[in-house]
């Protein structure tokens, strides 16, 4: 007698969304890596904007988390350079001081999500998930409370 029970369907595990994080502060970078990996993301970190720009073909990026104030290039200028290289992933800009000038410049660069440091936590994860589901960077920036 043969067993006619259906065979279990074996599905490939779903790919984790890949988040690129750029921050010159090693402590912040490590904390963000831990937070995001704990929430199920694949995380690649860079200590400077130039390190990201020099990375071999940054493709497969689902979302970028970029610090505004870095010594080599600020986060908004980095976004501009990434767009020139046809990187269209949504960007979340993080800053300790989200003033109107930064918000306006971020909006002009197509950065829709601006979050205030240092208390990013669950708010950052929520923003990343929202940005990925939106899929395309938006035209305006809005400061989000931590």
PDB file of C-alpha atoms in Angstrom:
ATOM      1  CA  UNK A   1       0.000   0.000   0.000  1.00  0.00           C
ATOM      2  CA  UNK A   2       1.355   3.400  -0.936  1.00  0.00           C
ATOM      3  CA  UNK A   3       1.221   6.478   1.213  1.00  0.00           C
ATOM      4  CA  UNK A   4      -0.896   9.089  -0.597  1.00  0.00           C
ATOM      5  CA  UNK A   5      -0.494  11.799   2.012  1.00  0.00           C
ATOM      6  CA  UNK A   6       0.671  15.055   0.478  1.00  0.00           C
ATOM      7  CA  UNK A   7       4.317  15.859   0.881  1.00  0.00           C
ATOM      8  CA  UNK A   8       5.052  18.916   2.966  1.00  0.00           C
ATOM      9  CA  UNK A   9       5.753  21.996   0.919  1.00  0.00           C
ATOM     10  CA  UNK A  10       9.292  23.148   1.522  1.00  0.00           C
ATOM     11  CA  UNK A  11       9.656  26.869   1.009  1.00  0.00           C
ATOM     12  CA  UNK A  12      12.841  28.829   0.855  1.00  0.00           C
ATOM     13  CA  UNK A  13      13.241  31.166   3.803  1.00  0.00           C
ATOM     14  CA  UNK A  14      12.252  34.700   3.006  1.00  0.00           C
ATOM     15  CA  UNK A  15      15.073  37.104   2.517  1.00  0.00           C
ATOM     16  CA  UNK A  16      15.660  39.581   5.296  1.00  0.00           C
ATOM     17  CA  UNK A  17      15.444  43.241   4.272  1.00  0.00           C
ATOM     18  CA  UNK A  18      18.921  44.747   3.983  1.00  0.00           C
ATOM     19  CA  UNK A  19      19.550  47.990   5.833  1.00  0.00           C
ATOM     20  CA  UNK A  20      22.684  50.068   5.298  1.00  0.00           C
ATOM     21  CA  UNK A  21      23.619  52.183   8.321  1.00  0.00           C
ATOM     22  CA  UNK A  22      26.123  55.039   8.076  1.00  0.00           C
ATOM     23  CA  UNK A  23      27.349  56.759  11.252  1.00  0.00           C
ATOM     24  CA  UNK A  24      30.816  57.897  12.319  1.00  0.00           C
ATOM     25  CA  UNK A  25      30.153  57.064  15.983  1.00  0.00           C
ATOM     26  CA  UNK A  26      31.182  53.447  16.599  1.00  0.00           C
ATOM     27  CA  UNK A  27      28.925  53.171  19.656  1.00  0.00           C
ATOM     28  CA  UNK A  28      25.850  54.351  17.765  1.00  0.00           C
ATOM     29  CA  UNK A  29      26.731  52.106  14.839  1.00  0.00           C
ATOM     30  CA  UNK A  30      27.042  49.051  17.087  1.00  0.00           C
ATOM     31  CA  UNK A  31      23.800  49.840  18.900  1.00  0.00           C
ATOM     32  CA  UNK A  32      21.884  50.300  15.662  1.00  0.00           C
ATOM     33  CA  UNK A  33      23.314  47.068  14.262  1.00  0.00           C
ATOM     34  CA  UNK A  34      22.194  45.178  17.368  1.00  0.00           C
ATOM     35  CA  UNK A  35      18.729  46.770  17.356  1.00  0.00           C
ATOM     36  CA  UNK A  36      18.093  46.100  13.685  1.00  0.00           C
ATOM     37  CA  UNK A  37      19.512  42.572  13.609  1.00  0.00           C
ATOM     38  CA  UNK A  38      17.390  41.724  16.663  1.00  0.00           C
ATOM     39  CA  UNK A  39      14.358  42.891  14.681  1.00  0.00           C
ATOM     40  CA  UNK A  40      15.187  40.592  11.776  1.00  0.00           C
ATOM     41  CA  UNK A  41      17.063  42.854   9.377  1.00  0.00           C
ATOM     42  CA  UNK A  42      20.284  42.134   7.513  1.00  0.00           C
ATOM     43  CA  UNK A  43      22.562  45.053   8.431  1.00  0.00           C
ATOM     44  CA  UNK A  44      25.646  46.464   6.744  1.00  0.00           C
ATOM     45  CA  UNK A  45      27.442  49.267   8.543  1.00  0.00           C
ATOM     46  CA  UNK A  46      29.775  52.014   7.377  1.00  0.00           C
ATOM     47  CA  UNK A  47      31.813  54.408   9.532  1.00  0.00           C
ATOM     48  CA  UNK A  48      31.676  57.195   6.943  1.00  0.00           C
ATOM     49  CA  UNK A  49      29.813  58.356   3.881  1.00  0.00           C
ATOM     50  CA  UNK A  50      32.914  57.881   1.776  1.00  0.00           C
ATOM     51  CA  UNK A  51      33.203  54.266   2.962  1.00  0.00           C
ATOM     52  CA  UNK A  52      29.702  53.640   1.642  1.00  0.00           C
ATOM     53  CA  UNK A  53      30.416  55.426  -1.640  1.00  0.00           C
ATOM     54  CA  UNK A  54      33.604  53.382  -2.062  1.00  0.00           C
ATOM     55  CA  UNK A  55      31.809  50.082  -1.380  1.00  0.00           C
ATOM     56  CA  UNK A  56      31.576  47.805  -4.371  1.00  0.00           C
ATOM     57  CA  UNK A  57      28.222  48.387  -6.126  1.00  0.00           C
ATOM     58  CA  UNK A  58      25.859  49.096  -3.235  1.00  0.00           C
ATOM     59  CA  UNK A  59      22.843  47.233  -4.574  1.00  0.00           C
ATOM     60  CA  UNK A  60      20.197  45.192  -2.848  1.00  0.00           C
ATOM     61  CA  UNK A  61      19.599  47.967  -0.329  1.00  0.00           C
ATOM     62  CA  UNK A  62      16.076  48.040   1.071  1.00  0.00           C
ATOM     63  CA  UNK A  63      16.617  51.131   3.242  1.00  0.00           C
ATOM     64  CA  UNK A  64      19.431  53.447   4.324  1.00  0.00           C
ATOM     65  CA  UNK A  65      19.842  54.923   7.808  1.00  0.00           C
ATOM     66  CA  UNK A  66      22.262  57.840   7.541  1.00  0.00           C
ATOM     67  CA  UNK A  67      23.572  60.177  10.212  1.00  0.00           C
ATOM     68  CA  UNK A  68      23.426  63.831   9.235  1.00  0.00           C
ATOM     69  CA  UNK A  69      26.619  65.077  10.877  1.00  0.00           C
ATOM     70  CA  UNK A  70      29.744  63.223   9.790  1.00  0.00           C
ATOM     71  CA  UNK A  71      33.262  64.548   9.223  1.00  0.00           C
ATOM     72  CA  UNK A  72      33.770  63.568   5.575  1.00  0.00           C
ATOM     73  CA  UNK A  73      30.367  64.316   4.047  1.00  0.00           C
ATOM     74  CA  UNK A  74      27.062  65.202   5.680  1.00  0.00           C
ATOM     75  CA  UNK A  75      24.108  62.861   5.361  1.00  0.00           C
ATOM     76  CA  UNK A  76      22.135  65.036   2.946  1.00  0.00           C
ATOM     77  CA  UNK A  77      25.088  65.436   0.576  1.00  0.00           C
ATOM     78  CA  UNK A  78      25.642  61.668   0.819  1.00  0.00           C
ATOM     79  CA  UNK A  79      22.039  61.075  -0.241  1.00  0.00           C
ATOM     80  CA  UNK A  80      22.607  63.332  -3.257  1.00  0.00           C
ATOM     81  CA  UNK A  81      25.702  61.347  -4.253  1.00  0.00           C
ATOM     82  CA  UNK A  82      23.835  58.059  -3.821  1.00  0.00           C
ATOM     83  CA  UNK A  83      21.003  59.304  -6.041  1.00  0.00           C
ATOM     84  CA  UNK A  84      23.598  60.255  -8.684  1.00  0.00           C
ATOM     85  CA  UNK A  85      24.700  56.607  -8.543  1.00  0.00           C
ATOM     86  CA  UNK A  86      21.064  55.516  -9.028  1.00  0.00           C
ATOM     87  CA  UNK A  87      20.589  54.223  -5.487  1.00  0.00           C
ATOM     88  CA  UNK A  88      16.848  54.727  -5.036  1.00  0.00           C
ATOM     89  CA  UNK A  89      16.306  53.034  -1.666  1.00  0.00           C
ATOM     90  CA  UNK A  90      14.392  55.062   0.918  1.00  0.00           C
ATOM     91  CA  UNK A  91      16.509  57.021   3.393  1.00  0.00           C
ATOM     92  CA  UNK A  92      16.012  57.724   7.071  1.00  0.00           C
ATOM     93  CA  UNK A  93      18.176  60.625   8.187  1.00  0.00           C
ATOM     94  CA  UNK A  94      19.107  60.643  11.860  1.00  0.00           C
ATOM     95  CA  UNK A  95      20.301  63.772  13.603  1.00  0.00           C
ATOM     96  CA  UNK A  96      20.780  65.168  17.066  1.00  0.00           C
ATOM     97  CA  UNK A  97      19.500  68.586  15.997  1.00  0.00           C
ATOM     98  CA  UNK A  98      16.657  68.495  13.437  1.00  0.00           C
ATOM     99  CA  UNK A  99      16.289  72.211  12.699  1.00  0.00           C
ATOM    100  CA  UNK A 100      14.190  73.726   9.899  1.00  0.00           C
ATOM    101  CA  UNK A 101      17.211  74.111   7.604  1.00  0.00           C
ATOM    102  CA  UNK A 102      18.068  70.412   7.859  1.00  0.00           C
ATOM    103  CA  UNK A 103      14.428  69.438   7.301  1.00  0.00           C
ATOM    104  CA  UNK A 104      14.166  71.669   4.218  1.00  0.00           C
ATOM    105  CA  UNK A 105      17.440  70.384   2.749  1.00  0.00           C
ATOM    106  CA  UNK A 106      16.424  66.791   3.488  1.00  0.00           C
ATOM    107  CA  UNK A 107      13.091  67.339   1.743  1.00  0.00           C
ATOM    108  CA  UNK A 108      14.825  68.820  -1.307  1.00  0.00           C
ATOM    109  CA  UNK A 109      17.063  65.721  -1.462  1.00  0.00           C
ATOM    110  CA  UNK A 110      14.012  63.425  -1.358  1.00  0.00           C
ATOM    111  CA  UNK A 111      14.504  62.302   2.233  1.00  0.00           C
ATOM    112  CA  UNK A 112      11.074  61.744   3.733  1.00  0.00           C
ATOM    113  CA  UNK A 113      12.055  60.403   7.145  1.00  0.00           C
ATOM    114  CA  UNK A 114      14.073  62.412   9.667  1.00  0.00           C
ATOM    115  CA  UNK A 115      14.460  61.063  13.197  1.00  0.00           C
ATOM    116  CA  UNK A 116      16.054  62.661  16.222  1.00  0.00           C
ATOM    117  CA  UNK A 117      18.878  61.004  18.108  1.00  0.00           C
ATOM    118  CA  UNK A 118      19.650  59.606  20.598  1.00  0.00           C
ATOM    119  CA  UNK A 119      16.454  57.704  21.485  1.00  0.00           C
ATOM    120  CA  UNK A 120      15.738  55.949  18.198  1.00  0.00           C
ATOM    121  CA  UNK A 121      14.699  52.458  19.387  1.00  0.00           C
ATOM    122  CA  UNK A 122      11.356  51.128  18.238  1.00  0.00           C
ATOM    123  CA  UNK A 123      10.597  54.362  16.402  1.00  0.00           C
ATOM    124  CA  UNK A 124      13.458  53.659  14.014  1.00  0.00           C
ATOM    125  CA  UNK A 125      12.306  50.101  13.358  1.00  0.00           C
ATOM    126  CA  UNK A 126       8.783  51.361  12.677  1.00  0.00           C
ATOM    127  CA  UNK A 127      10.093  54.032  10.285  1.00  0.00           C
ATOM    128  CA  UNK A 128      12.263  51.501   8.433  1.00  0.00           C
ATOM    129  CA  UNK A 129       9.354  49.089   7.993  1.00  0.00           C
ATOM    130  CA  UNK A 130       7.152  51.958   6.804  1.00  0.00           C
ATOM    131  CA  UNK A 131       9.784  53.268   4.403  1.00  0.00           C
ATOM    132  CA  UNK A 132      10.324  49.812   2.914  1.00  0.00           C
ATOM    133  CA  UNK A 133       6.583  49.280   2.471  1.00  0.00           C
ATOM    134  CA  UNK A 134       6.277  52.691   0.791  1.00  0.00           C
ATOM    135  CA  UNK A 135       9.057  51.618  -1.554  1.00  0.00           C
ATOM    136  CA  UNK A 136       9.934  54.954  -3.095  1.00  0.00           C
ATOM    137  CA  UNK A 137      11.554  57.909  -1.353  1.00  0.00           C
ATOM    138  CA  UNK A 138       9.093  60.732  -0.894  1.00  0.00           C
ATOM    139  CA  UNK A 139       9.333  64.452  -1.638  1.00  0.00           C
ATOM    140  CA  UNK A 140       9.074  65.839   1.880  1.00  0.00           C
ATOM    141  CA  UNK A 141      10.843  65.487   5.191  1.00  0.00           C
ATOM    142  CA  UNK A 142       9.083  65.382   8.509  1.00  0.00           C
ATOM    143  CA  UNK A 143      10.731  65.282  11.903  1.00  0.00           C
ATOM    144  CA  UNK A 144       9.533  62.328  13.904  1.00  0.00           C
ATOM    145  CA  UNK A 145       9.733  62.295  17.690  1.00  0.00           C
ATOM    146  CA  UNK A 146      11.976  59.568  19.113  1.00  0.00           C
TER     147      UNK A 146
END
